[in-house]
């Protein structure tokens, strides 16, 4: 089997997760980590891992089979993915759902021009959850799809509370409401409001002299982020925040509830329970990097999403092996 040479672009949570995932996949090697910062400042998980400046990447075209882009969806990927897709096959985790069509168009134009293969918006949501939503709708057209997130740490909501006046630090957990999940699992296809599906729990460290009740009110009434949810705010110390809330767990469920006839209903559920959101996301990105490499070798250029990739292409096993072992 061929070895797939992976380049990591950006070394944050996902970048470190991709390093860990490459170590679990014997058919992959780490060709290099590329960063906008001073390479000497980075601490790769793998001792001696090669770290380069991002601008060196252009000269490394023949050292790399697939780039895994680990930048942020807000500012990094909209620029980096179209730019790099001209010269490299790549995978990204772009998760701004409303902007996926325009991101696809920009990356596709670059990949078609450069005759490369790119796959955008891999991960778990978008990603594995998207596949399960498509499967649910296709297999049970008369039905309803429900996505629940959590219990998990939400980066965006945590950032929002850290920007409230009087707050020194904090995190936010999104938690599915148990009764709502049970109703959905029962197959009754309930209509659920935003408030009925999820609640939010915040752990907040106050600045010296800050007014706790004022901070609580500013959080629970914050438009878009908290006002449509039941939100609980717990005040904790900086030590407790560091000790109890440094991990990044996440997960959730995609449930399709539908009828094949008036008499028979079916409930199909896909569940994720993740100790580390970035490490799982990175594991998905690396499996898709393998698929991108194979698509490219088969002459399939342009931009793809998880909907376009056959499951067998994700596996290190051959088609023959998969038919013998897993069918
Ligand atoms: P980070 O903020 O940890 O990293 C983003 C980039 O910021 C890095 O690539 C790095 O680029 C730079 N960076 C990292 N640490 C530092 C630092 N200490 N100082 C300065 N710059 C730094 O983001 P994540 O890795 O957690 O997530 C990346 C994106 O992945 C998110 O924006 C999210 O949209 C997406 N995501 C998608 C999921 C999905 O299911 N599809 C799930 C989870 C996340 P550089 O090395 O070049 O400086």
Tab-separated table of C-alpha atoms and ligand atoms in Angstrom:
chain	number	residue	atom	x	y	z
A	1	UNK	CA	0.000	0.000	0.000
A	2	UNK	CA	1.137	3.558	-0.655
A	3	UNK	CA	2.039	5.954	2.129
A	4	UNK	CA	0.076	9.183	2.118
A	5	UNK	CA	2.120	12.272	2.982
A	6	UNK	CA	0.062	14.746	5.022
A	7	UNK	CA	0.794	18.447	5.515
A	8	UNK	CA	-0.904	20.210	8.435
A	9	UNK	CA	-1.780	23.887	7.897
A	10	UNK	CA	-2.288	25.685	11.217
A	11	UNK	CA	-1.390	24.261	14.598
A	12	UNK	CA	-4.248	24.847	17.024
A	13	UNK	CA	-6.571	22.242	18.549
A	14	UNK	CA	-7.310	20.559	15.211
A	15	UNK	CA	-3.683	20.728	14.087
A	16	UNK	CA	-2.592	18.834	17.205
A	17	UNK	CA	-5.492	16.412	16.692
A	18	UNK	CA	-4.309	15.665	13.137
A	19	UNK	CA	-0.854	14.852	14.485
A	20	UNK	CA	-2.458	12.380	16.902
A	21	UNK	CA	-4.625	10.881	14.141
A	22	UNK	CA	-1.689	10.371	11.755
A	23	UNK	CA	0.021	8.376	14.517
A	24	UNK	CA	-2.994	5.996	14.513
A	25	UNK	CA	-2.949	5.442	10.739
A	26	UNK	CA	0.052	3.422	9.531
A	27	UNK	CA	-0.544	4.380	5.887
A	28	UNK	CA	0.023	8.093	6.668
A	29	UNK	CA	3.108	10.136	7.433
A	30	UNK	CA	3.438	13.706	8.630
A	31	UNK	CA	5.294	15.648	5.934
A	32	UNK	CA	5.250	18.936	7.813
A	33	UNK	CA	3.352	21.395	9.993
A	34	UNK	CA	2.913	24.852	8.407
A	35	UNK	CA	2.173	27.882	10.569
A	36	UNK	CA	1.813	31.632	10.269
A	37	UNK	CA	3.675	31.989	13.577
A	38	UNK	CA	7.370	31.558	14.311
A	39	UNK	CA	7.939	27.784	13.869
A	40	UNK	CA	10.298	27.814	16.870
A	41	UNK	CA	7.336	28.722	19.128
A	42	UNK	CA	5.255	25.688	18.238
A	43	UNK	CA	5.228	22.565	20.371
A	44	UNK	CA	4.354	19.597	18.142
A	45	UNK	CA	3.161	16.413	19.876
A	46	UNK	CA	5.723	14.408	17.931
A	47	UNK	CA	9.262	15.238	18.982
A	48	UNK	CA	11.260	16.330	15.962
A	49	UNK	CA	8.196	16.880	13.751
A	50	UNK	CA	9.131	19.260	10.933
A	51	UNK	CA	7.600	22.731	11.405
A	52	UNK	CA	7.783	25.339	8.653
A	53	UNK	CA	6.559	28.827	7.908
A	54	UNK	CA	3.357	28.882	5.875
A	55	UNK	CA	5.128	30.742	3.073
A	56	UNK	CA	7.522	27.774	2.649
A	57	UNK	CA	4.606	25.583	1.594
A	58	UNK	CA	4.693	26.757	-2.044
A	59	UNK	CA	8.148	25.210	-2.427
A	60	UNK	CA	7.084	21.871	-0.918
A	61	UNK	CA	4.544	20.804	-3.553
A	62	UNK	CA	6.272	17.513	-4.358
A	63	UNK	CA	6.654	16.532	-0.667
A	64	UNK	CA	2.927	16.500	0.108
A	65	UNK	CA	-0.025	14.415	-1.096
A	66	UNK	CA	-2.836	16.040	0.909
A	67	UNK	CA	-3.017	19.122	3.119
A	68	UNK	CA	-5.293	19.088	6.151
A	69	UNK	CA	-6.336	22.669	6.825
A	70	UNK	CA	-6.775	23.345	10.552
A	71	UNK	CA	-7.472	27.081	10.551
A	72	UNK	CA	-10.591	28.733	11.942
A	73	UNK	CA	-13.786	28.806	9.884
A	74	UNK	CA	-14.440	32.476	10.461
A	75	UNK	CA	-11.297	34.129	9.103
A	76	UNK	CA	-8.738	31.497	8.029
A	77	UNK	CA	-10.431	28.891	5.833
A	78	UNK	CA	-12.364	31.301	3.539
A	79	UNK	CA	-8.943	32.650	2.481
A	80	UNK	CA	-6.636	29.628	2.843
A	81	UNK	CA	-8.752	26.881	1.251
A	82	UNK	CA	-9.303	28.599	-2.144
A	83	UNK	CA	-5.697	29.842	-2.158
A	84	UNK	CA	-4.108	26.453	-1.445
A	85	UNK	CA	-6.532	24.373	-3.541
A	86	UNK	CA	-4.843	25.689	-6.704
A	87	UNK	CA	-1.640	23.800	-5.890
A	88	UNK	CA	-2.594	21.110	-3.367
A	89	UNK	CA	-5.166	18.437	-2.710
A	90	UNK	CA	-6.763	19.317	0.621
A	91	UNK	CA	-9.388	18.712	3.290
A	92	UNK	CA	-10.946	21.393	5.515
A	93	UNK	CA	-13.494	21.514	8.347
A	94	UNK	CA	-15.356	24.686	7.320
A	95	UNK	CA	-18.374	24.783	9.638
A	96	UNK	CA	-20.186	28.054	8.931
A	97	UNK	CA	-23.249	26.208	7.585
A	98	UNK	CA	-24.882	29.224	5.896
A	99	UNK	CA	-21.731	30.005	3.908
A	100	UNK	CA	-20.896	26.478	2.687
A	101	UNK	CA	-22.288	27.063	-0.861
A	102	UNK	CA	-20.052	30.099	-1.467
A	103	UNK	CA	-17.037	28.386	0.114
A	104	UNK	CA	-17.645	25.373	-2.148
A	105	UNK	CA	-17.786	27.608	-5.241
A	106	UNK	CA	-14.513	29.371	-4.384
A	107	UNK	CA	-12.641	26.136	-3.622
A	108	UNK	CA	-14.100	24.362	-6.663
A	109	UNK	CA	-12.947	27.129	-9.022
A	110	UNK	CA	-9.403	26.877	-7.640
A	111	UNK	CA	-9.327	23.067	-7.650
A	112	UNK	CA	-10.683	22.841	-11.217
A	113	UNK	CA	-8.104	25.369	-12.396
A	114	UNK	CA	-5.236	23.582	-10.647
A	115	UNK	CA	-6.528	20.035	-11.354
A	116	UNK	CA	-6.503	19.177	-7.655
A	117	UNK	CA	-9.058	17.464	-5.424
A	118	UNK	CA	-10.434	19.281	-2.381
A	119	UNK	CA	-12.996	18.253	0.205
A	120	UNK	CA	-14.627	20.907	2.374
A	121	UNK	CA	-16.660	20.793	5.582
A	122	UNK	CA	-15.528	17.427	6.939
A	123	UNK	CA	-15.724	16.729	10.663
A	124	UNK	CA	-18.799	15.748	12.663
A	125	UNK	CA	-21.165	18.686	12.148
A	126	UNK	CA	-20.865	19.385	9.315
A	127	UNK	CA	-19.569	15.945	8.435
A	128	UNK	CA	-20.729	12.687	10.003
A	129	UNK	CA	-23.991	14.270	11.194
A	130	UNK	CA	-24.664	15.580	7.662
A	131	UNK	CA	-24.275	12.073	6.208
A	132	UNK	CA	-26.713	10.709	8.763
A	133	UNK	CA	-29.246	13.438	8.001
A	134	UNK	CA	-29.056	12.595	4.287
A	135	UNK	CA	-29.391	8.855	4.972
A	136	UNK	CA	-32.391	9.431	7.235
A	137	UNK	CA	-34.234	11.516	4.654
A	138	UNK	CA	-33.416	9.169	1.789
A	139	UNK	CA	-34.397	5.957	3.595
A	140	UNK	CA	-37.485	7.307	5.349
A	141	UNK	CA	-38.891	10.084	3.137
A	142	UNK	CA	-42.032	10.316	5.288
A	143	UNK	CA	-40.399	11.465	8.497
A	144	UNK	CA	-38.650	14.144	10.530
A	145	UNK	CA	-34.956	14.667	11.327
A	146	UNK	CA	-33.763	15.935	14.698
A	147	UNK	CA	-30.236	17.031	15.608
A	148	UNK	CA	-29.304	17.447	19.272
A	149	UNK	CA	-25.878	18.751	20.330
A	150	UNK	CA	-24.121	18.056	23.608
A	151	UNK	CA	-23.428	17.727	26.287
A	152	UNK	CA	-20.558	19.758	24.989
A	153	UNK	CA	-18.438	22.818	25.245
A	154	UNK	CA	-19.401	25.445	22.688
A	155	UNK	CA	-16.452	27.580	21.610
A	156	UNK	CA	-18.601	30.392	20.196
A	157	UNK	CA	-20.813	30.691	23.271
A	158	UNK	CA	-17.804	30.488	25.587
A	159	UNK	CA	-16.219	33.383	23.664
A	160	UNK	CA	-19.461	35.350	23.969
A	161	UNK	CA	-19.558	35.100	27.767
A	162	UNK	CA	-15.870	36.033	28.048
A	163	UNK	CA	-16.714	39.323	26.340
A	164	UNK	CA	-19.332	40.309	28.987
A	165	UNK	CA	-18.152	43.218	31.213
A	166	UNK	CA	-17.055	41.922	34.629
A	167	UNK	CA	-16.176	38.427	33.363
A	168	UNK	CA	-12.575	37.219	33.796
A	169	UNK	CA	-13.096	33.780	32.220
A	170	UNK	CA	-15.686	31.141	31.532
A	171	UNK	CA	-17.073	28.287	29.477
A	172	UNK	CA	-20.484	27.306	28.181
A	173	UNK	CA	-21.972	23.836	27.817
A	174	UNK	CA	-24.841	23.037	25.457
A	175	UNK	CA	-27.054	20.280	26.887
A	176	UNK	CA	-29.926	18.435	25.150
A	177	UNK	CA	-33.162	18.495	27.180
A	178	UNK	CA	-33.800	14.865	28.253
A	179	UNK	CA	-37.596	15.008	27.846
A	180	UNK	CA	-37.221	16.267	24.266
A	181	UNK	CA	-34.781	13.472	23.355
A	182	UNK	CA	-37.117	10.861	24.880
A	183	UNK	CA	-40.121	12.227	22.964
A	184	UNK	CA	-38.172	12.074	19.697
A	185	UNK	CA	-36.963	8.539	20.412
A	186	UNK	CA	-40.543	7.420	21.057
A	187	UNK	CA	-41.330	8.063	17.383
A	188	UNK	CA	-44.132	10.582	17.964
A	189	UNK	CA	-42.414	13.239	15.785
A	190	UNK	CA	-42.914	16.150	18.206
A	191	UNK	CA	-42.639	19.798	17.092
A	192	UNK	CA	-39.973	21.254	19.391
A	193	UNK	CA	-39.004	24.887	19.939
A	194	UNK	CA	-35.394	26.011	20.378
A	195	UNK	CA	-35.956	26.301	24.142
A	196	UNK	CA	-37.480	22.820	24.364
A	197	UNK	CA	-34.520	21.114	22.657
A	198	UNK	CA	-31.416	22.482	24.400
A	199	UNK	CA	-30.440	24.282	27.570
A	200	UNK	CA	-27.228	26.175	28.292
A	201	UNK	CA	-25.014	26.054	31.360
A	202	UNK	CA	-22.277	28.627	31.981
A	203	UNK	CA	-19.348	28.475	34.405
A	204	UNK	CA	-18.073	31.995	34.964
A	205	UNK	CA	-15.143	33.558	36.823
A	206	UNK	CA	-15.905	37.150	37.896
A	207	UNK	CA	-13.412	39.997	37.870
A	208	UNK	CA	-12.712	41.528	41.307
A	209	UNK	CA	-15.629	43.690	42.408
A	210	UNK	CA	-17.924	42.664	39.512
A	211	UNK	CA	-21.683	42.524	40.173
A	212	UNK	CA	-22.682	38.849	39.911
A	213	UNK	CA	-26.390	39.477	39.319
A	214	UNK	CA	-25.597	42.058	36.617
A	215	UNK	CA	-23.288	39.594	34.852
A	216	UNK	CA	-25.866	36.803	35.095
A	217	UNK	CA	-28.553	39.033	33.583
A	218	UNK	CA	-26.226	40.231	30.785
A	219	UNK	CA	-25.534	36.588	29.851
A	220	UNK	CA	-29.050	35.108	29.983
A	221	UNK	CA	-30.566	37.994	27.975
A	222	UNK	CA	-27.845	38.090	25.286
A	223	UNK	CA	-29.612	38.081	21.889
A	224	UNK	CA	-29.087	35.057	19.574
A	225	UNK	CA	-26.679	33.367	21.989
A	226	UNK	CA	-28.773	32.898	25.137
A	227	UNK	CA	-32.136	34.697	25.060
A	228	UNK	CA	-33.965	31.813	23.333
A	229	UNK	CA	-32.694	29.215	25.834
A	230	UNK	CA	-33.017	28.376	29.497
A	231	UNK	CA	-29.572	29.336	30.743
A	232	UNK	CA	-28.020	28.657	34.148
A	233	UNK	CA	-24.967	30.623	35.314
A	234	UNK	CA	-22.629	29.176	37.959
A	235	UNK	CA	-19.914	31.373	39.464
A	236	UNK	CA	-16.636	29.560	40.118
A	237	UNK	CA	-13.014	30.413	40.941
A	238	UNK	CA	-10.212	30.693	38.395
A	239	UNK	CA	-8.682	27.531	39.910
A	240	UNK	CA	-11.934	25.592	39.431
A	241	UNK	CA	-12.180	26.803	35.843
A	242	UNK	CA	-8.650	25.558	35.108
A	243	UNK	CA	-9.136	22.281	37.003
A	244	UNK	CA	-12.629	21.224	35.903
A	245	UNK	CA	-13.293	22.881	32.539
A	246	UNK	CA	-10.131	22.594	30.421
A	247	UNK	CA	-11.296	19.586	28.348
A	248	UNK	CA	-13.332	19.974	25.174
A	249	UNK	CA	-15.959	17.233	25.319
A	250	UNK	CA	-18.824	17.268	22.834
A	251	UNK	CA	-21.214	15.046	20.960
A	252	UNK	CA	-24.867	14.698	20.174
A	253	UNK	CA	-27.441	12.700	18.227
A	254	UNK	CA	-29.000	12.738	14.780
A	255	UNK	CA	-32.365	11.016	14.891
A	256	UNK	CA	-34.668	10.240	11.943
A	257	UNK	CA	-38.181	9.272	12.865
A	258	UNK	CA	-40.392	8.134	10.023
A	259	UNK	CA	-43.093	5.838	8.707
A	260	UNK	CA	-42.813	3.246	5.943
A	261	UNK	CA	-46.599	2.683	6.111
A	262	UNK	CA	-49.425	3.915	8.317
A	263	UNK	CA	-48.891	0.987	10.665
A	264	UNK	CA	-45.098	0.946	10.948
A	265	UNK	CA	-42.775	3.611	12.256
A	266	UNK	CA	-38.973	3.500	12.560
A	267	UNK	CA	-36.503	5.488	14.635
A	268	UNK	CA	-32.887	5.621	13.483
A	269	UNK	CA	-30.226	7.196	15.686
A	270	UNK	CA	-26.546	8.115	15.273
A	271	UNK	CA	-24.843	9.121	18.487
A	272	UNK	CA	-21.476	10.702	19.278
A	273	UNK	CA	-20.023	10.980	22.758
A	274	UNK	CA	-16.618	12.643	22.461
A	275	UNK	CA	-14.004	13.282	25.148
A	276	UNK	CA	-12.317	15.692	22.744
A	277	UNK	CA	-14.216	17.484	19.993
A	278	UNK	CA	-11.025	18.546	18.147
A	279	UNK	CA	-9.370	15.117	18.317
A	280	UNK	CA	-12.444	13.363	16.914
A	281	UNK	CA	-12.869	16.039	14.237
A	282	UNK	CA	-9.225	15.564	13.259
A	283	UNK	CA	-9.682	11.791	13.041
A	284	UNK	CA	-12.486	12.388	10.541
A	285	UNK	CA	-10.364	14.868	8.555
A	286	UNK	CA	-7.527	12.355	8.248
A	287	UNK	CA	-9.827	9.566	6.995
A	288	UNK	CA	-11.161	12.002	4.374
A	289	UNK	CA	-7.586	12.926	3.427
A	290	UNK	CA	-7.133	9.257	2.430
A	291	UNK	CA	-10.298	9.433	0.309
A	292	UNK	CA	-9.143	12.678	-1.330
A	293	UNK	CA	-5.826	11.077	-2.236
A	294	UNK	CA	-7.620	8.145	-3.889
A	295	UNK	CA	-10.106	10.372	-5.725
A	296	UNK	CA	-7.230	12.421	-7.059
A	297	UNK	CA	-5.387	9.303	-8.226
A	298	UNK	CA	-8.591	8.225	-9.967
A	299	UNK	CA	-8.684	11.561	-11.823
A	300	UNK	CA	-11.627	13.097	-9.933
A	301	UNK	CA	-10.729	16.770	-9.655
A	302	UNK	CA	-12.593	19.713	-8.145
A	303	UNK	CA	-14.313	20.336	-4.835
A	304	UNK	CA	-16.241	17.598	-3.010
A	305	UNK	CA	-18.200	17.285	0.218
A	306	UNK	CA	-18.784	14.246	2.424
A	307	UNK	CA	-21.896	13.518	0.320
A	308	UNK	CA	-19.718	12.751	-2.708
A	309	UNK	CA	-17.364	10.213	-1.108
A	310	UNK	CA	-18.079	6.477	-1.026
A	311	UNK	CA	-17.478	4.995	2.462
A	312	UNK	CA	-14.987	2.411	1.182
A	313	UNK	CA	-12.617	5.195	0.136
A	314	UNK	CA	-12.219	6.230	3.787
A	315	UNK	CA	-10.880	2.835	4.807
A	316	UNK	CA	-7.243	1.804	4.551
A	317	UNK	CA	-8.519	-1.616	3.455
A	318	UNK	CA	-8.928	-2.530	-0.202
A	319	UNK	CA	-12.339	-2.981	-1.793
A	320	UNK	CA	-11.730	-6.767	-1.891
A	321	UNK	CA	-10.849	-6.854	1.795
A	322	UNK	CA	-13.904	-4.782	2.721
A	323	UNK	CA	-16.231	-7.093	0.764
A	324	UNK	CA	-14.771	-10.141	2.508
A	325	UNK	CA	-14.704	-8.721	6.046
A	326	UNK	CA	-17.378	-6.109	6.489
A	327	UNK	CA	-20.214	-6.855	4.062
B	1	LIG	P1	-7.821	27.075	17.034
B	1	LIG	O1	-8.239	28.456	17.409
B	1	LIG	O2	-7.200	26.193	18.073
B	1	LIG	O3	-6.780	27.187	15.813
B	1	LIG	C1	-7.064	27.928	14.639
B	1	LIG	C2	-5.765	28.526	14.091
B	1	LIG	O4	-5.318	29.554	14.961
B	1	LIG	C3	-4.633	27.514	14.023
B	1	LIG	O5	-4.655	26.832	12.797
B	1	LIG	C4	-3.382	28.375	14.216
B	1	LIG	O6	-2.856	28.822	12.959
B	1	LIG	C5	-3.904	29.568	15.032
B	1	LIG	N1	-3.538	29.417	16.456
B	1	LIG	C6	-3.745	28.335	17.264
B	1	LIG	N2	-3.276	28.548	18.502
B	1	LIG	C7	-2.775	29.803	18.496
B	1	LIG	C8	-2.137	30.609	19.477
B	1	LIG	N3	-1.912	30.155	20.718
B	1	LIG	N4	-1.758	31.857	19.124
B	1	LIG	C9	-1.966	32.326	17.873
B	1	LIG	N5	-2.543	31.603	16.894
B	1	LIG	C10	-2.944	30.358	17.197
B	1	LIG	O7	-9.095	26.399	16.373
B	1	LIG	P2	-9.517	24.851	16.402
B	1	LIG	O8	-8.383	24.037	15.922
B	1	LIG	O9	-10.131	24.522	17.704
B	1	LIG	O10	-10.702	24.825	15.329
B	1	LIG	C11	-10.510	25.212	13.975
B	1	LIG	C12	-11.835	25.228	13.252
B	1	LIG	O11	-12.348	23.912	13.120
B	1	LIG	C13	-12.945	25.987	13.967
B	1	LIG	O12	-12.989	27.315	13.515
B	1	LIG	C14	-14.195	25.247	13.607
B	1	LIG	O13	-14.905	26.006	12.673
B	1	LIG	C15	-13.734	23.977	12.940
B	1	LIG	N6	-14.368	22.790	13.539
B	1	LIG	C16	-15.195	22.034	12.760
B	1	LIG	C17	-15.835	20.938	13.272
B	1	LIG	C18	-16.722	20.095	12.404
B	1	LIG	O14	-17.351	19.172	12.926
B	1	LIG	N7	-16.811	20.315	11.103
B	1	LIG	C19	-15.689	20.553	14.681
B	1	LIG	C20	-14.734	21.366	15.412
B	1	LIG	C21	-14.122	22.465	14.847
B	1	LIG	P3	-1.285	29.124	12.803
B	1	LIG	O15	-0.533	27.904	13.293
B	1	LIG	O16	-1.108	29.372	11.344
B	1	LIG	O17	-1.003	30.328	13.642
